[in-house]
Coordinates of C-alpha atoms in Angstrom, one line a residue:
M1 CA 174.5 43.7 39.4
E2 CA 172.4 42.4 42.4
K3 CA 172.5 44.1 45.2
F4 CA 174.2 42.9 47.9
V5 CA 173.0 42.9 51.6
V6 CA 175.3 42.5 54.2
S7 CA 175.0 38.5 56.3
A8 CA 173.8 40.9 59.4
R9 CA 171.3 42.3 57.6
K10 CA 170.1 39.2 55.7
Y11 CA 170.3 36.7 58.5
R12 CA 168.9 38.7 61.2
P13 CA 166.8 36.4 63.2
K14 CA 163.0 36.8 62.7
G15 CA 162.1 35.0 66.0
F16 CA 163.1 34.2 69.1
D17 CA 164.2 30.6 67.9
E18 CA 166.7 32.6 65.8
V19 CA 168.7 34.4 68.2
V20 CA 172.2 33.3 69.3
G21 CA 173.5 33.1 73.2
Q22 CA 170.8 34.7 74.6
A23 CA 168.3 31.7 75.8
H24 CA 168.0 33.2 79.3
I25 CA 166.6 36.4 78.0
T26 CA 164.5 34.5 74.9
T27 CA 162.8 32.5 77.5
T28 CA 161.8 34.7 80.1
L29 CA 160.4 37.1 77.2
K30 CA 158.4 34.3 75.6
N31 CA 156.9 33.7 78.9
A32 CA 156.0 36.8 79.9
I33 CA 154.0 37.0 76.6
D34 CA 152.3 33.5 77.5
N35 CA 151.4 34.4 80.9
N36 CA 150.5 38.3 79.9
Q37 CA 153.1 39.0 82.2
L38 CA 155.3 41.9 80.2
A39 CA 156.3 45.0 81.7
Q40 CA 155.6 48.1 80.2
A41 CA 159.5 49.5 80.8
L42 CA 162.5 47.0 79.5
L43 CA 166.2 47.6 79.8
F44 CA 168.0 45.7 77.7
C45 CA 172.1 46.2 78.4
G46 CA 175.1 44.2 76.8
P47 CA 177.9 44.7 74.5
R48 CA 177.7 45.7 71.0
G49 CA 176.4 43.6 68.1
V50 CA 174.8 40.7 71.1
G51 CA 170.9 40.7 70.0
K52 CA 169.6 43.7 72.0
T53 CA 167.7 45.6 69.1
T54 CA 166.7 42.6 67.2
C55 CA 165.2 41.4 70.2
A56 CA 163.5 44.6 70.5
R57 CA 161.7 44.2 67.2
I58 CA 160.8 40.6 67.9
L59 CA 159.4 41.4 71.1
A60 CA 157.6 44.2 69.5
K61 CA 155.4 42.0 67.0
M62 CA 155.0 39.4 68.9
I63 CA 152.9 41.1 71.2
N64 CA 150.9 42.3 68.5
D65 CA 151.1 39.0 66.7
F66 CA 152.3 40.7 63.7
D67 CA 154.1 38.6 61.1
E68 CA 157.4 39.6 58.8
T69 CA 154.2 40.3 55.8
N70 CA 152.5 42.4 57.8
D71 CA 153.1 46.4 57.2
A72 CA 150.7 47.2 59.6
G73 CA 153.4 46.1 62.1
A74 CA 155.8 49.2 61.3
L75 CA 152.9 51.8 62.0
N76 CA 153.2 50.4 65.7
I77 CA 156.8 50.5 66.3
F78 CA 158.4 53.4 66.8
E79 CA 162.6 53.3 66.9
L80 CA 164.2 56.2 68.3
D81 CA 168.1 56.9 67.9
A82 CA 169.3 58.6 71.1
A83 CA 172.6 59.5 70.4
S84 CA 171.3 61.8 67.6
N85 CA 167.9 62.3 69.4
N86 CA 168.9 63.1 73.1
S87 CA 167.4 66.5 73.6
V88 CA 164.5 67.4 75.7
D89 CA 162.3 68.7 72.8
D90 CA 162.9 65.0 71.3
I91 CA 161.7 63.1 74.3
R92 CA 158.6 65.3 74.3
N93 CA 157.8 64.9 70.7
L94 CA 158.0 61.1 71.7
I95 CA 155.6 61.6 74.6
D96 CA 152.6 63.8 72.7
Q97 CA 153.1 60.4 70.5
V98 CA 152.6 58.1 73.1
R99 CA 148.9 59.9 74.2
Y100 CA 146.9 58.8 71.0
P101 CA 145.9 54.6 71.1
P102 CA 147.3 52.4 68.2
Q103 CA 145.3 52.2 64.7
Y104 CA 146.2 48.5 64.5
G105 CA 147.1 46.0 67.0
K106 CA 147.2 46.3 71.1
Y107 CA 150.6 48.0 71.5
K108 CA 152.5 50.7 70.6
V109 CA 156.0 49.7 71.2
Y110 CA 158.7 52.7 71.6
I111 CA 161.9 51.2 70.8
I112 CA 164.9 53.8 72.0
D113 CA 168.5 52.5 71.0
E114 CA 171.8 53.8 72.9
V115 CA 169.6 55.0 75.4
H116 CA 172.4 56.7 77.6
M117 CA 172.7 59.5 75.4
L118 CA 169.9 61.1 76.7
S119 CA 170.6 64.2 78.4
T120 CA 170.1 64.5 82.0
Q121 CA 167.1 66.5 81.2
A122 CA 165.5 64.5 78.6
F123 CA 165.8 61.7 81.2
N124 CA 163.9 63.5 83.7
A125 CA 161.1 64.6 81.4
F126 CA 160.4 61.2 80.2
L127 CA 160.4 59.7 84.1
K128 CA 156.8 60.2 84.8
T129 CA 155.6 58.8 81.0
L130 CA 158.2 56.0 82.1
E131 CA 156.4 55.1 85.4
E132 CA 152.9 55.9 84.3
P133 CA 152.6 55.0 80.7
P134 CA 149.0 54.7 78.8
S135 CA 148.2 50.5 79.0
Y136 CA 148.8 50.1 74.9
A137 CA 152.6 51.8 75.5
I138 CA 155.4 49.7 76.1
F139 CA 159.0 50.9 76.0
I140 CA 162.1 49.5 74.9
L141 CA 165.7 50.9 76.3
A142 CA 168.6 49.5 74.8
T143 CA 172.2 50.1 75.8
T144 CA 175.4 49.6 75.9
E145 CA 176.8 51.5 79.1
K146 CA 174.1 50.8 81.9
H147 CA 176.0 52.7 84.5
K148 CA 175.3 56.0 82.3
I149 CA 171.8 55.8 82.9
I150 CA 170.5 57.7 86.1
P151 CA 168.9 55.5 89.1
T152 CA 165.4 56.8 88.6
I153 CA 165.2 55.2 85.2
L154 CA 166.8 51.9 86.3
S155 CA 164.4 51.6 88.8
R156 CA 161.5 52.0 86.6
C157 CA 162.7 49.3 84.3
Q158 CA 162.6 45.6 84.0
I159 CA 166.7 45.0 83.4
F160 CA 167.7 42.5 80.9
D161 CA 171.5 41.9 80.8
F162 CA 172.8 40.3 77.2
N163 CA 176.0 38.3 77.5
R164 CA 178.7 38.1 75.1
I165 CA 178.0 35.3 72.7
Q166 CA 180.5 32.6 73.3
V167 CA 183.3 31.6 70.7
T168 CA 181.5 28.0 69.8
D169 CA 178.1 29.8 69.3
I170 CA 179.6 32.2 66.9
A171 CA 181.1 29.4 65.2
D172 CA 178.1 27.2 64.4
H173 CA 176.4 30.2 63.3
L174 CA 178.7 31.1 60.7
K175 CA 179.0 27.0 59.9
Q176 CA 174.9 27.4 59.4
I177 CA 175.1 30.8 56.8
A178 CA 178.4 29.6 55.3
D179 CA 176.4 26.1 54.2
R180 CA 173.2 28.3 53.0
E181 CA 175.4 30.4 50.8
N182 CA 177.2 27.4 49.7
I183 CA 180.8 28.9 50.7
K184 CA 183.3 26.3 51.8
Y185 CA 185.3 26.7 54.3
E186 CA 187.7 25.2 57.2
E187 CA 186.3 24.9 60.6
E188 CA 189.5 26.9 62.3
A189 CA 189.2 30.1 59.9
L190 CA 185.6 29.8 61.3
H191 CA 186.7 29.6 64.9
L192 CA 189.5 32.2 64.4
I193 CA 186.7 35.2 63.2
A194 CA 184.8 34.0 65.9
Q195 CA 187.3 34.6 68.7
K196 CA 188.2 38.1 66.5
A197 CA 184.6 39.5 66.9
D198 CA 184.9 39.3 70.9
G199 CA 181.5 38.1 71.7
A200 CA 179.5 40.2 68.7
L201 CA 177.9 38.1 66.3
R202 CA 177.2 41.4 64.0
D203 CA 181.5 41.9 64.2
A204 CA 181.7 38.6 63.4
L205 CA 179.2 38.0 60.2
S206 CA 180.9 41.5 59.2
I207 CA 184.2 39.8 59.2
F208 CA 182.8 37.0 57.5
D209 CA 181.4 39.0 54.5
L210 CA 185.1 40.6 54.4
I211 CA 186.9 37.0 54.0
V212 CA 184.0 35.8 51.5
T213 CA 185.0 38.9 49.4
F214 CA 188.5 38.6 49.8
S215 CA 188.5 34.9 48.5
S216 CA 187.7 34.6 44.4
D217 CA 186.9 31.3 45.1
R218 CA 184.4 31.6 48.0
N219 CA 186.7 29.3 50.0
I220 CA 187.1 30.4 53.4
T221 CA 190.4 29.2 54.6
Y222 CA 192.7 29.6 57.4
Q223 CA 195.7 31.3 55.9
S224 CA 193.3 33.8 53.9
T225 CA 191.9 35.0 57.4
I226 CA 194.8 35.0 59.8
S227 CA 196.4 36.9 56.4
N228 CA 193.8 39.4 56.0
L229 CA 193.0 39.7 59.6
H230 CA 196.4 40.1 60.3
I231 CA 196.6 37.3 63.0
L232 CA 199.8 35.8 64.0
D233 CA 199.4 31.6 63.5
Y234 CA 199.4 30.1 66.6
E235 CA 201.8 27.6 65.0
Y236 CA 204.5 30.4 65.5
Y237 CA 203.8 30.0 69.5
F238 CA 204.5 26.3 68.9
K239 CA 207.3 26.6 67.5
V240 CA 208.6 29.2 69.8
V241 CA 207.8 27.0 72.6
N242 CA 209.2 23.9 71.5
A243 CA 212.7 26.0 71.4
L244 CA 212.2 27.2 74.8
L245 CA 211.7 23.9 76.2
E246 CA 215.2 22.5 74.3
E247 CA 216.5 25.4 75.7
D248 CA 217.5 26.6 72.0
I249 CA 218.0 30.6 72.4
S250 CA 219.2 30.7 68.7
N251 CA 216.0 29.5 67.5
T252 CA 213.8 31.3 69.5
L253 CA 215.1 34.4 69.0
L254 CA 215.6 34.2 64.8
T255 CA 211.8 33.2 64.8
F256 CA 211.1 36.3 66.6
D257 CA 212.7 38.0 63.9
E258 CA 211.1 36.5 61.9
I259 CA 207.6 37.1 63.2
L260 CA 208.7 41.1 63.4
K261 CA 209.6 41.0 59.7
Q262 CA 206.0 39.9 58.9
G263 CA 205.3 42.9 60.3
F264 CA 203.8 41.8 63.7
D265 CA 204.1 43.8 67.2
G266 CA 206.1 42.8 69.6
H267 CA 203.6 43.4 72.5
N268 CA 201.3 41.3 70.3
F269 CA 203.5 38.5 70.2
I270 CA 204.1 38.2 74.0
V271 CA 200.3 39.0 75.1
G272 CA 199.6 35.8 72.1
L273 CA 202.4 33.7 74.0
N274 CA 201.5 34.2 77.4
E275 CA 198.0 33.1 75.6
H276 CA 199.3 29.9 74.3
L277 CA 200.7 29.2 77.8
R278 CA 197.5 29.3 79.8
N279 CA 196.4 27.5 76.8
L280 CA 199.1 24.3 77.6
L281 CA 198.7 25.1 81.1
V282 CA 194.6 24.0 81.1
S283 CA 195.9 21.2 78.7
K284 CA 197.4 19.3 81.3
D285 CA 193.8 18.4 82.9
N286 CA 191.2 17.0 81.6
N287 CA 188.8 18.7 83.3
T288 CA 190.0 22.3 82.3
V289 CA 190.9 21.1 78.0
Q290 CA 187.5 22.7 77.8
L291 CA 188.2 26.2 78.8
M292 CA 190.4 26.8 76.1
E293 CA 188.9 28.8 72.8
V294 CA 190.6 26.8 70.1
P295 CA 188.9 24.2 67.2
E296 CA 189.0 20.8 68.2
T297 CA 191.5 20.0 65.4
A298 CA 193.9 22.0 67.6
K299 CA 193.6 20.9 71.2
A300 CA 195.1 17.6 70.2
K301 CA 198.4 19.5 69.5
Y302 CA 197.9 21.6 72.8
V303 CA 197.7 18.7 75.0
E304 CA 200.5 17.1 73.1
Q305 CA 203.0 19.9 74.0
A306 CA 201.5 20.2 77.1
N307 CA 202.8 16.4 77.9
K308 CA 206.6 17.8 77.0
A309 CA 206.4 20.8 79.9
S310 CA 205.8 20.5 83.1
L311 CA 203.6 22.3 85.4
S312 CA 206.8 24.4 87.2
F313 CA 207.9 25.4 83.6
L314 CA 204.7 26.6 82.9
L315 CA 203.9 28.8 86.1
T316 CA 206.8 30.4 85.8
A317 CA 206.9 31.3 82.3
M318 CA 203.5 32.4 82.2
N319 CA 205.1 34.8 85.0
I320 CA 208.1 36.0 83.3
A321 CA 205.6 36.8 80.3
N322 CA 203.3 39.0 82.3
R323 CA 205.8 40.6 83.9
C324 CA 207.2 41.7 80.4
D325 CA 203.4 42.4 79.0
L326 CA 203.6 44.8 82.2
D327 CA 206.6 46.8 80.9
Y328 CA 206.6 46.7 77.5
K329 CA 205.2 50.3 77.2
S330 CA 207.9 51.8 79.3
A331 CA 210.6 50.2 77.8
K332 CA 213.0 52.0 76.4
N333 CA 214.3 49.0 73.6
Q334 CA 211.4 47.3 73.4
R335 CA 212.8 44.7 70.8
L336 CA 215.7 43.9 73.7
H337 CA 213.4 44.1 76.5
V338 CA 211.3 40.6 74.5
E339 CA 214.2 39.1 73.5
L340 CA 215.4 39.0 77.2
T341 CA 212.4 37.8 78.3
L342 CA 213.0 35.0 75.5
M343 CA 216.1 34.3 76.7
K344 CA 214.7 34.0 80.7
L345 CA 212.4 31.6 79.3
A346 CA 214.8 29.3 77.4
H347 CA 216.3 28.5 80.7
V348 CA 213.4 28.1 83.0
N349 CA 214.2 24.5 82.4
A350 CA 217.6 24.4 83.6
A351 CA 216.7 26.6 86.8
V352 CA 213.8 24.7 87.9
N353 CA 216.1 21.5 87.4
L354 CA 218.6 23.6 89.4
A355 CA 216.1 23.7 92.3
T356 CA 214.5 20.6 92.3
L357 CA 218.4 19.4 92.7
E358 CA 219.4 21.3 95.5
D359 CA 215.9 20.5 97.3
G360 CA 217.1 17.1 96.9
E361 CA 220.5 17.1 98.3
I362 CA 218.7 19.3 101.2
K363 CA 216.5 16.3 102.3
K364 CA 219.5 13.9 101.5
K365 CA 221.5 15.9 104.4
V366 CA 218.5 16.4 106.6

């Protein structure tokens, strides 16, 4: 059996041009190399799975003019996992290595991952070397928690803040990989994977591999994705809102019961409903439609339903749903808590119409 390589490793970028969603970082680093203005101590900060270690490795190879096939490049790149090597002795060993110039190339590059895990004593032992490193040494520190790094280290580093990767960028990258692997897919499914990854491309690739393994015919469908990831189909939210707009309490409660029977949590449902109402709100204006993180194929459905709902209904409904979200944990009967909220939402239109009518009557009298 051929050895399986996860997509996150198989498609790890080999150059800055392949890095997804971090153009501000890659452009700055390329310009620094081209103009010979690269700092000797760099700090890469950002959430997990956004390309910090990848960019560090690409940078290490670029400054030494090594390509992927050059084994000598490995001798110049030293990686230290600070999560498991966080003592003073580990840093002292690293400082001892720094004293010797590189055998190949111009620079020795030290990549220290999860640097915030170093002990205070280890940080202090590292200070002098970081402030005045030998001309051939470059330190690249990577962390997900910049606030845990002591100020004396931060002041000695050039800091690069990595962004969470946009949903559209992740979805586009997944399409490219699916095409290269001859995997059939539905765009809605890839978009859902991108949303679930929460800005981390590595997480998206792991979920992508999981869904491909789940589908025997190498076809990623929306239904198989929501089933595997246990995500509530957004069609339910359209169904619930339609019932609320028609003031149909029975259908609303029956739909909620159906959702619970499928094993979904009431809290997640109310959070998802509020997100759906927010998407309807931004759908009412062409300028804000782009704020929705939904597939292009679904945007038309949101716009259609948004046209049926008044602005007053959406704002009031979001306020009520948000109150339910905040009070959910403290409720003794959580199912009833959500059901009461849905019943209130079903009467929002009637309340809004009544308020409008009364306001009109007062104006007439005046």
